[in-house]
Short mmCIF file of C-alpha atoms in Angstrom, two decimals:
data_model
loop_
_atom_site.label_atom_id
_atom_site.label_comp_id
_atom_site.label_asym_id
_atom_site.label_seq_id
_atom_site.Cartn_x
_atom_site.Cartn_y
_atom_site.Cartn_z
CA UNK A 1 93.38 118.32 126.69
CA UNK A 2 91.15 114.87 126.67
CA UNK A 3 92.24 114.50 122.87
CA UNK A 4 95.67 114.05 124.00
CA UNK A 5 95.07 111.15 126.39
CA UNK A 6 93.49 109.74 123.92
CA UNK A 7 95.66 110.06 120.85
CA UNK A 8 98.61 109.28 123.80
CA UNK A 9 96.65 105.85 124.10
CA UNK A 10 96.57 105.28 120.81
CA UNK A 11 100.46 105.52 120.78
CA UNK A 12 100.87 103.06 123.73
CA UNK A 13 98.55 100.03 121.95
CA UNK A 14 100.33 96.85 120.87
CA UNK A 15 100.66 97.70 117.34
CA UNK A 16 101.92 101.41 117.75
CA UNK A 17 104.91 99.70 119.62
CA UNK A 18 105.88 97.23 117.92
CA UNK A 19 106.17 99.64 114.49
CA UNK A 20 108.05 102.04 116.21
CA UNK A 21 110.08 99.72 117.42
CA UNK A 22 110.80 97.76 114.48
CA UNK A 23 113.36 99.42 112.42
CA UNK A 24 111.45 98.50 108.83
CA UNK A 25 107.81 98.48 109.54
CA UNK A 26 106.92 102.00 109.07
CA UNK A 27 109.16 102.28 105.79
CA UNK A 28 107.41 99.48 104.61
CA UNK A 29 104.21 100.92 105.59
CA UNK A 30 104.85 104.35 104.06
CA UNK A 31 106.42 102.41 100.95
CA UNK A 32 103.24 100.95 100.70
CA UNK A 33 100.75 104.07 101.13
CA UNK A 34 103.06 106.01 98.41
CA UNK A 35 102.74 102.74 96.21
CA UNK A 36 98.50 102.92 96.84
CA UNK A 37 98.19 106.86 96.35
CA UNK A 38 100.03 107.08 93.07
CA UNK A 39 97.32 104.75 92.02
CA UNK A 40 95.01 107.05 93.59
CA UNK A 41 96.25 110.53 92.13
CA UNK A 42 97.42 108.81 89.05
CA UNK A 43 94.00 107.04 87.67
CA UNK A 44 92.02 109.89 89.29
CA UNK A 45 94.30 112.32 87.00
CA UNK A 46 92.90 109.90 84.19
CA UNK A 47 89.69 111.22 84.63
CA UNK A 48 90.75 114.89 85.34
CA UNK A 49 91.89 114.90 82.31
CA UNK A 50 89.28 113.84 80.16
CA UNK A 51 87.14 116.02 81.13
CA UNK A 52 89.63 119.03 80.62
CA UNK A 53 89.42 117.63 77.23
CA UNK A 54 93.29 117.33 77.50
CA UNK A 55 93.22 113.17 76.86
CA UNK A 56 90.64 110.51 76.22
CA UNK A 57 88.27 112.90 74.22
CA UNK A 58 87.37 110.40 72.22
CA UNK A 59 85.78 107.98 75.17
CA UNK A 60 82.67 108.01 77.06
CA UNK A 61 82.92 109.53 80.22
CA UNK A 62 80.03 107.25 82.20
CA UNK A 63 82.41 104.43 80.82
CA UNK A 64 85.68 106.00 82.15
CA UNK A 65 84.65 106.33 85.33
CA UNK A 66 82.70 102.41 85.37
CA UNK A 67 86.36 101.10 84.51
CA UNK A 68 88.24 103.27 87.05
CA UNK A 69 86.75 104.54 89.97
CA UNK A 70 86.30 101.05 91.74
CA UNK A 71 90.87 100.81 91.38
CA UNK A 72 90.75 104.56 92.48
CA UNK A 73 88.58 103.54 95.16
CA UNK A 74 90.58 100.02 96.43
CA UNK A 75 93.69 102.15 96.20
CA UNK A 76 92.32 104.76 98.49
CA UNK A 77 91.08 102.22 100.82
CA UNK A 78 94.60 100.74 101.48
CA UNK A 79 96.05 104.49 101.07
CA UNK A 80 93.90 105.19 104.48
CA UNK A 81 94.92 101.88 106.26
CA UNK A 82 98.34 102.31 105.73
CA UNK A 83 98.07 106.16 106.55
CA UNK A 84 95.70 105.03 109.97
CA UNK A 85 98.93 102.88 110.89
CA UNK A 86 101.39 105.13 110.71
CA UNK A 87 99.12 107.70 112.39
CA UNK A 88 99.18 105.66 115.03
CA UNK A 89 102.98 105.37 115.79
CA UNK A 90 102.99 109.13 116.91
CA UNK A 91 99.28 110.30 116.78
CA UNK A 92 99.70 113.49 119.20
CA UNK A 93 102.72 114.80 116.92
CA UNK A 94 101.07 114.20 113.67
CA UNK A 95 97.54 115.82 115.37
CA UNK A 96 99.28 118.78 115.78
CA UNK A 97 101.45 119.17 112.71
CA UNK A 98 99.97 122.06 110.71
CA UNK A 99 100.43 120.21 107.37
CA UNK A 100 98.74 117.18 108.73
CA UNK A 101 96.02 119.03 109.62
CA UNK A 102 96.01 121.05 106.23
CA UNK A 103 96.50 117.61 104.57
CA UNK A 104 93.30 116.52 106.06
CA UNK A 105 91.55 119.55 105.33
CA UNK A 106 92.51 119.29 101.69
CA UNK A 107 90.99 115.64 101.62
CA UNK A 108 87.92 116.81 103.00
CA UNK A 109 87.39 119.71 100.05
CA UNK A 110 89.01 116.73 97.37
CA UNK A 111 85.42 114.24 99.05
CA UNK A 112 83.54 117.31 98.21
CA UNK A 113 84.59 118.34 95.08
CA UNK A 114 83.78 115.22 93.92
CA UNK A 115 80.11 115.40 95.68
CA UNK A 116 79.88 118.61 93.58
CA UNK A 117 79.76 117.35 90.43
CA UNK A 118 77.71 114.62 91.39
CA UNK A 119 75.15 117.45 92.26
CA UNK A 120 76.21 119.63 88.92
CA UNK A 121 77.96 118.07 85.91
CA UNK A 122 77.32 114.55 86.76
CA UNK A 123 73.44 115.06 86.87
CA UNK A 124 73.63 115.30 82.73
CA UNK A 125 76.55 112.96 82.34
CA UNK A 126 74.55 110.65 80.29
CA UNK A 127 73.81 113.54 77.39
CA UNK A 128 77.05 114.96 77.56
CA UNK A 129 79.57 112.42 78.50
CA UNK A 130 79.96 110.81 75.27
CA UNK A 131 81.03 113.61 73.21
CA UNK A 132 83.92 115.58 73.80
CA UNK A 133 82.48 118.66 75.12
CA UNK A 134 82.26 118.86 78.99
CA UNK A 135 80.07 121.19 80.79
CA UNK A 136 81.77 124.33 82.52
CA UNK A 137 81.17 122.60 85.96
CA UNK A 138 82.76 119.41 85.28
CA UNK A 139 85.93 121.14 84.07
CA UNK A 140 85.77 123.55 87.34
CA UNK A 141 85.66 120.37 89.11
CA UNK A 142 88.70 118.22 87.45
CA UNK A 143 90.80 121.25 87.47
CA UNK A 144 90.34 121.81 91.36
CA UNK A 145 90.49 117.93 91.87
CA UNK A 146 93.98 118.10 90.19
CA UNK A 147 94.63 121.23 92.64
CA UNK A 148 93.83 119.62 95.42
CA UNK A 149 95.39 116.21 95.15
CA UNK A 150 98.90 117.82 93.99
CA UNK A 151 98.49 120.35 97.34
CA UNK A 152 97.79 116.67 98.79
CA UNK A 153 101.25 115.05 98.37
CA UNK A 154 103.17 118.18 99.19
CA UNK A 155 101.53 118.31 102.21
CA UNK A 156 102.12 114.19 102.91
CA UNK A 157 105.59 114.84 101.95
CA UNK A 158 106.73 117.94 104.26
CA UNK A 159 104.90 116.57 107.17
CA UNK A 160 107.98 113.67 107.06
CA UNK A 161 110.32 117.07 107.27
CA UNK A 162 108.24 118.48 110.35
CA UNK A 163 107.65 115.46 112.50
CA UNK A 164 109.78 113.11 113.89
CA UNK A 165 107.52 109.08 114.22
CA UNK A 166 109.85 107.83 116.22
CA UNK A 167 110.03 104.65 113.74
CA UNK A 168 113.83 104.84 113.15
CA UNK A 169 116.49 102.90 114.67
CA UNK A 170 118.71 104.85 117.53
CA UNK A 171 121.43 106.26 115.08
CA UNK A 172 124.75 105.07 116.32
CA UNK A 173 126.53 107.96 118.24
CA UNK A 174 128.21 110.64 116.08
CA UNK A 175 126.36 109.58 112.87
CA UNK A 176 123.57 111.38 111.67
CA UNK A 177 122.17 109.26 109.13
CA UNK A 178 119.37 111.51 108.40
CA UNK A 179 121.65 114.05 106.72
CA UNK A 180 125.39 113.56 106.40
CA UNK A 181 125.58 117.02 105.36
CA UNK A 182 124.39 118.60 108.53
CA UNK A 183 127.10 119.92 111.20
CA UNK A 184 127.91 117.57 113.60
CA UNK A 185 125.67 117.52 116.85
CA UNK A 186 126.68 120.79 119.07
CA UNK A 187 126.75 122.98 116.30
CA UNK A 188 124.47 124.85 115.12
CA UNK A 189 121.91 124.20 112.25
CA UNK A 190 121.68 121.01 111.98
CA UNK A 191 118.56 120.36 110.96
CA UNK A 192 118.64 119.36 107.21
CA UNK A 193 116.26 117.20 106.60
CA UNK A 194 116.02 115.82 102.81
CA UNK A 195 113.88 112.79 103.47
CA UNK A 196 111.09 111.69 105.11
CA UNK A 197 112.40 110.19 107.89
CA UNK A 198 112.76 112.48 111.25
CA UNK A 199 115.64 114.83 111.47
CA UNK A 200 116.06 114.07 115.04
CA UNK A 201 115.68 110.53 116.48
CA UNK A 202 112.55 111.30 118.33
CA UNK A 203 112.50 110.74 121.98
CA UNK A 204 111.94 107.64 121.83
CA UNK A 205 111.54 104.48 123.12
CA UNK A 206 114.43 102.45 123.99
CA UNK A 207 115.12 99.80 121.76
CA UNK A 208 116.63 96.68 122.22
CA UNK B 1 131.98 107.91 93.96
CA UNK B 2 132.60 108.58 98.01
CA UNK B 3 134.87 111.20 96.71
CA UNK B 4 133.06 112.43 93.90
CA UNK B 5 129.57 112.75 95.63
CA UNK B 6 131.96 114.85 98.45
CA UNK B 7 133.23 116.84 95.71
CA UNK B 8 129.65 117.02 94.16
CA UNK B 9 128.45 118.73 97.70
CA UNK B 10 130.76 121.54 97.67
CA UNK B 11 129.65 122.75 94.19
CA UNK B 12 127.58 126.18 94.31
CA UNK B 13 124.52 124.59 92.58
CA UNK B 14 124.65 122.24 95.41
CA UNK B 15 125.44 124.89 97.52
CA UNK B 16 122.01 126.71 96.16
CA UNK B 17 119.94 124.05 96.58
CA UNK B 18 120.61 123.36 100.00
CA UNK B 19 120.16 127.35 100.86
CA UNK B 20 116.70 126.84 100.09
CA UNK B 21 116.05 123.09 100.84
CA UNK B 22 113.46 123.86 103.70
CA UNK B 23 110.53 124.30 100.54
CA UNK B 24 113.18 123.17 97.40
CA UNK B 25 113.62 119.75 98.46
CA UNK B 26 110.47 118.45 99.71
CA UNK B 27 108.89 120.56 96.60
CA UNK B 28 110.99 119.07 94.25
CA UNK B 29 110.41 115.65 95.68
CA UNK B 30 106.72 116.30 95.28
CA UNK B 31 107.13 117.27 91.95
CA UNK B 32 108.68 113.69 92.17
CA UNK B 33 106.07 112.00 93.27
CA UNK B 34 103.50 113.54 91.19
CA UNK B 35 105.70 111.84 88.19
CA UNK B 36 105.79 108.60 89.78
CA UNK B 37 101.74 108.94 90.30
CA UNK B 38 101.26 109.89 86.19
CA UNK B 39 103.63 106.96 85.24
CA UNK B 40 102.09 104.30 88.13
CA UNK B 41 98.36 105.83 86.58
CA UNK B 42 99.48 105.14 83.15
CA UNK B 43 100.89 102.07 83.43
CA UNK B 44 98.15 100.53 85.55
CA UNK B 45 95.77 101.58 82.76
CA UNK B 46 97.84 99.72 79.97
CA UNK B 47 98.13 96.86 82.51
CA UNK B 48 94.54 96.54 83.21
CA UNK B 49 93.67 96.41 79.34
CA UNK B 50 96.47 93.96 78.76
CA UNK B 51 94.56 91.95 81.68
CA UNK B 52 91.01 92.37 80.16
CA UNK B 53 89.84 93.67 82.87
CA UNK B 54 89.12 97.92 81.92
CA UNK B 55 89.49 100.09 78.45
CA UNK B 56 88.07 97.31 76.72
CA UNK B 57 86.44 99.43 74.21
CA UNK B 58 89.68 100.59 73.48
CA UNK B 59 92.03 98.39 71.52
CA UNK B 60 95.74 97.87 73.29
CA UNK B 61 97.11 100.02 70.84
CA UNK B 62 94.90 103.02 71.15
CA UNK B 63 95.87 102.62 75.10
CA UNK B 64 99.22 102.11 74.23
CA UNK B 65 98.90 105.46 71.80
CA UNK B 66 96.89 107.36 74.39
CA UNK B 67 99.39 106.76 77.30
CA UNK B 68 102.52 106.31 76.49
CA UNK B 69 103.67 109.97 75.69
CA UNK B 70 102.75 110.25 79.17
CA UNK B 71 104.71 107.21 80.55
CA UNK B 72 108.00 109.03 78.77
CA UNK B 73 107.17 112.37 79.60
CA UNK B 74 107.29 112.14 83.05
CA UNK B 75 110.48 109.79 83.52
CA UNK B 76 111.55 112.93 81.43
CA UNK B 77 110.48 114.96 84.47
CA UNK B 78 111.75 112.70 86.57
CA UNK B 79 115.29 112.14 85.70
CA UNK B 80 115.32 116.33 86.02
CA UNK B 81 113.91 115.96 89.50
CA UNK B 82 116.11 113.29 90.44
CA UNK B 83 119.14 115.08 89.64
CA UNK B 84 118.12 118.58 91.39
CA UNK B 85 117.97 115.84 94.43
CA UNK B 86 120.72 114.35 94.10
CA UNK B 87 123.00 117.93 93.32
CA UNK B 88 120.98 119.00 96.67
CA UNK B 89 122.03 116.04 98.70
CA UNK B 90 125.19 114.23 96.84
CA UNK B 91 126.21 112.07 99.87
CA UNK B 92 122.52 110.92 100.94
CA UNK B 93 121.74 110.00 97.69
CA UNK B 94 124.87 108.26 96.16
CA UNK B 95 126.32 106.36 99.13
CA UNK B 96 122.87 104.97 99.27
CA UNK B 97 122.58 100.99 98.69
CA UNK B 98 118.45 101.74 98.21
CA UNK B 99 119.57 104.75 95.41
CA UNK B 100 121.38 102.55 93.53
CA UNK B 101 119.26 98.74 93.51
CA UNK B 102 116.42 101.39 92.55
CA UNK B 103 118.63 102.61 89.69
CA UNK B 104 118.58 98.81 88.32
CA UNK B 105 115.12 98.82 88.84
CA UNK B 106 114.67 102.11 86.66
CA UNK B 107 116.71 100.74 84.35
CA UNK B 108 115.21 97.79 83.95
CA UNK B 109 111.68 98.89 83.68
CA UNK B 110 112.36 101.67 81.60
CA UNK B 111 113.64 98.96 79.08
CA UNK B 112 110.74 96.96 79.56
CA UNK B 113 108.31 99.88 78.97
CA UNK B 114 109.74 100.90 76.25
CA UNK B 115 109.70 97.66 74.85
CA UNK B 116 106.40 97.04 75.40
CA UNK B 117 105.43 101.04 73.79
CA UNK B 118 107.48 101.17 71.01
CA UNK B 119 109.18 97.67 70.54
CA UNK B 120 106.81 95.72 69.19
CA UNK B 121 105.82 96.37 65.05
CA UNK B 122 103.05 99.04 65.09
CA UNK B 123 100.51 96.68 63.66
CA UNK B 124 97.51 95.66 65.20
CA UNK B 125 97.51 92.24 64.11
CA UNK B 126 100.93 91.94 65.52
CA UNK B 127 99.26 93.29 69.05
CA UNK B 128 96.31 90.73 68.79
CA UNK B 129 98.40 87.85 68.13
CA UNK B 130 100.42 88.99 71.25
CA UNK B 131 97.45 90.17 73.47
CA UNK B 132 96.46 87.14 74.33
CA UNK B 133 99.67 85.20 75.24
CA UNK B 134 99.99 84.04 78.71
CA UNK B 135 103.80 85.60 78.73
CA UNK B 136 102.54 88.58 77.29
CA UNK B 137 100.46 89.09 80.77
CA UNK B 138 102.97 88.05 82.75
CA UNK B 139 105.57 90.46 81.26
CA UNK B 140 103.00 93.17 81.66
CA UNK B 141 102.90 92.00 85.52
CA UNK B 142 106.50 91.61 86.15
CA UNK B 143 107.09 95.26 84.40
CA UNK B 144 104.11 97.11 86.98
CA UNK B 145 105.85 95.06 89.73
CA UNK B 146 108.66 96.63 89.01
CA UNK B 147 107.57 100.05 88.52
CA UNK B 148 106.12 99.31 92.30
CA UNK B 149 109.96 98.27 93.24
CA UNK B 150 110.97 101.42 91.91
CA UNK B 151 108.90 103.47 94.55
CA UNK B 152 109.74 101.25 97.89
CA UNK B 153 112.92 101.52 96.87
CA UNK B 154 112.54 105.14 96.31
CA UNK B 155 111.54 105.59 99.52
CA UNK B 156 113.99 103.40 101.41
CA UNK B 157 116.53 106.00 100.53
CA UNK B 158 115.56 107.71 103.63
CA UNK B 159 115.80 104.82 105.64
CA UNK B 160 118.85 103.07 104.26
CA UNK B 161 119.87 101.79 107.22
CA UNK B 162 117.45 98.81 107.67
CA UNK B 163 119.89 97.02 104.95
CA UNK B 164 121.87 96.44 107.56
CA UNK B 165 125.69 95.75 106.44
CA UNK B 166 124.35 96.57 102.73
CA UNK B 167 123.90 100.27 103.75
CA UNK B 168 127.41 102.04 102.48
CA UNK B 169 126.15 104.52 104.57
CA UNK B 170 127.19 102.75 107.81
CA UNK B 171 130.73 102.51 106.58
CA UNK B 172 130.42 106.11 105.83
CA UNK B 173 132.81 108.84 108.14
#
């Protein structure tokens, strides 16, 4: 499969190997993409809300969105950049996770939900959006936005139970930091999980 | 707490949790995360009309007023979601040095937030003579910095051992 050789080239570039092979980079990375899409979810709840007519009732909606969106928008931007670097580290198993790909799908339907009530709703914002009343569409909209970008971080979070990045250190033999819980290796189930790092050292690179 | 977290892992709740921790645990810690995102949301809002720089048709206390509940309401949900967790996964969690620097953290910007919502006397000229105070800002800074602490720290849990010798978890079994 030629997407393979590619994605398998994208693992072996200067920058995929030195993350995976440093033993903080990618938790600082993923700190730092959690830090950017709370900002993301949480201001574009903001605006969910106010036009559920749950919060903010009271304020303009063209105003809202003036004050907002560009954060939303700066968040997002490092959100992507920090989730293109980790992406990176083990592109072919994240390609072929089936909540990546659902994750990505939902992102898709959350760029055009939004498009939607630019084409409905939004069209009329100006004679609607100061009062407290919201058009049917605009509420459809916020309450499939909030949907979606829920769906979103469950999916971001179980793909750290299904994959394995290959970012952590070698565990020292006999030690499974991942879960202290589990069994010790050679028995069986031991795959607990509970965080977002792999279960399994992944096959990876020697280090050091 | 080595033996107490041991302890805590052999209880049936614990036991429960971890029967169903392939969709319970990663669900719960979404649930988690959505809390952090309504709190980091919320507190960026106050912070950006402390700065001047959105909401400014709103005065500080009407932000204050309109997010606050919020703020308080989902630490609520969080300190549920945080215990499920740590019930589920005793040992992870408590012989953790990330777990417990990021319970100073809470702690202190819990104080600070509330503080800042509910400590100061619920008049507006009290806000205004505030509002524009350099240390006022910078206290506004230092408490969204912290919230941000709060969630790398958060999230080092998993990956406690890049402390090095300040990971209890090496010295664990």
């Amino acid at each position: 499969m030629p997407i393979d050789a590619f994605l398998k080239s994208i693992e072996a570039t200067n920058f995929a190997t030195t993350v995976r092979d440093s033993i903080w980079m990618f938790p600082i990375i993923e700190s730092i993409h959690v830090m950017s899409f709370t900002l993301v979810v949480g201001t574009i709840a903001v605006i969910d809300l106010r036009l559920l007519g749950v919060a903010s009732v009271q304020r303009a909606v063209q105003r809202m969105t003036q004050d907002i969106l560009k954060w939303t928008w700066g968040a997002f931007a490092l959100t992507v950049l920090t989730g293109l670097m980790m992406f990176t580290t083990n592109a072919r198993v994240y390609y072929h996770n089936p909540f990546f790909r659902t994750k990505m799908i939902l992102l898709v339907f959350a760029g055009l939900n939004m498009a939607a009530f630019e084409f409905t709703a939004g069209r009329t914002v100006h004679i609607w959006g100061s009062g407290p009343s919201v058009p049917r569409a605009g509420k459809a909209v916020a309450a499939v936005s909030l949907v979606l970008w829920i769906s979103i971080i469950f999916m971001g979070r179980i793909i750290g139970f299904t994959t394995h990045p290959g970012a952590v250190a070698p565990p020292t033999p006999g030690v499974n930091y991942d879960n202290f819980l589990a069994p010790p290796p050679g028995s069986s189930n031991g795959n607990g999980g509970g965080n977002g790092a792999p279960n399994q050292p992944a096959p990876a690179p020697p280090k050091q | 707490m080595n033996s107490f977290a041991h302890w805590l892992s052999t209880t049936s709740p614990s036991h429960a949790f971890r029967v169903h921790e392939s969709w319970l645990i990663p669900g719960v810690q979404s649930i988690h995360i959505v809390g952090i995102a309504v709190i980091m949301g919320s507190l960026f809002m106050i912070l950006l009309r402390i700065l001047g720089w959105a909401g400014t048709d709103q005065t500080l206390r009407q932000t204050t007023d309109r997010f606050a509940p919020w703020i308080f309401g989902a630490l609520g949900l969080q300190l549920v979601t945080g215990i499920v967790m740590i019930v589920a996964e005793p040992v992870r969690e408590l012989i953790n040095f990330s777990f417990w620097a990021k319970m100073v953290f809470v702690a202190i910007g819990t104080t600070l937030a509330a503080i800042f919502l509910y400590g100061f006397p619920n008049r507006e000229q009290q806000w205004d003579r505030f509002v524009n105070r350099r240390t006022f800002k910078s206290l506004a800074i230092v408490t969204f910095v912290i919230f941000l602490c709060i969630i790398v720290l958060g999230r080092l849990i998993a990956y406690d051992h890049i402390w090095g010798s300040w990971s209890p978890a090496r010295q664990e079994f």
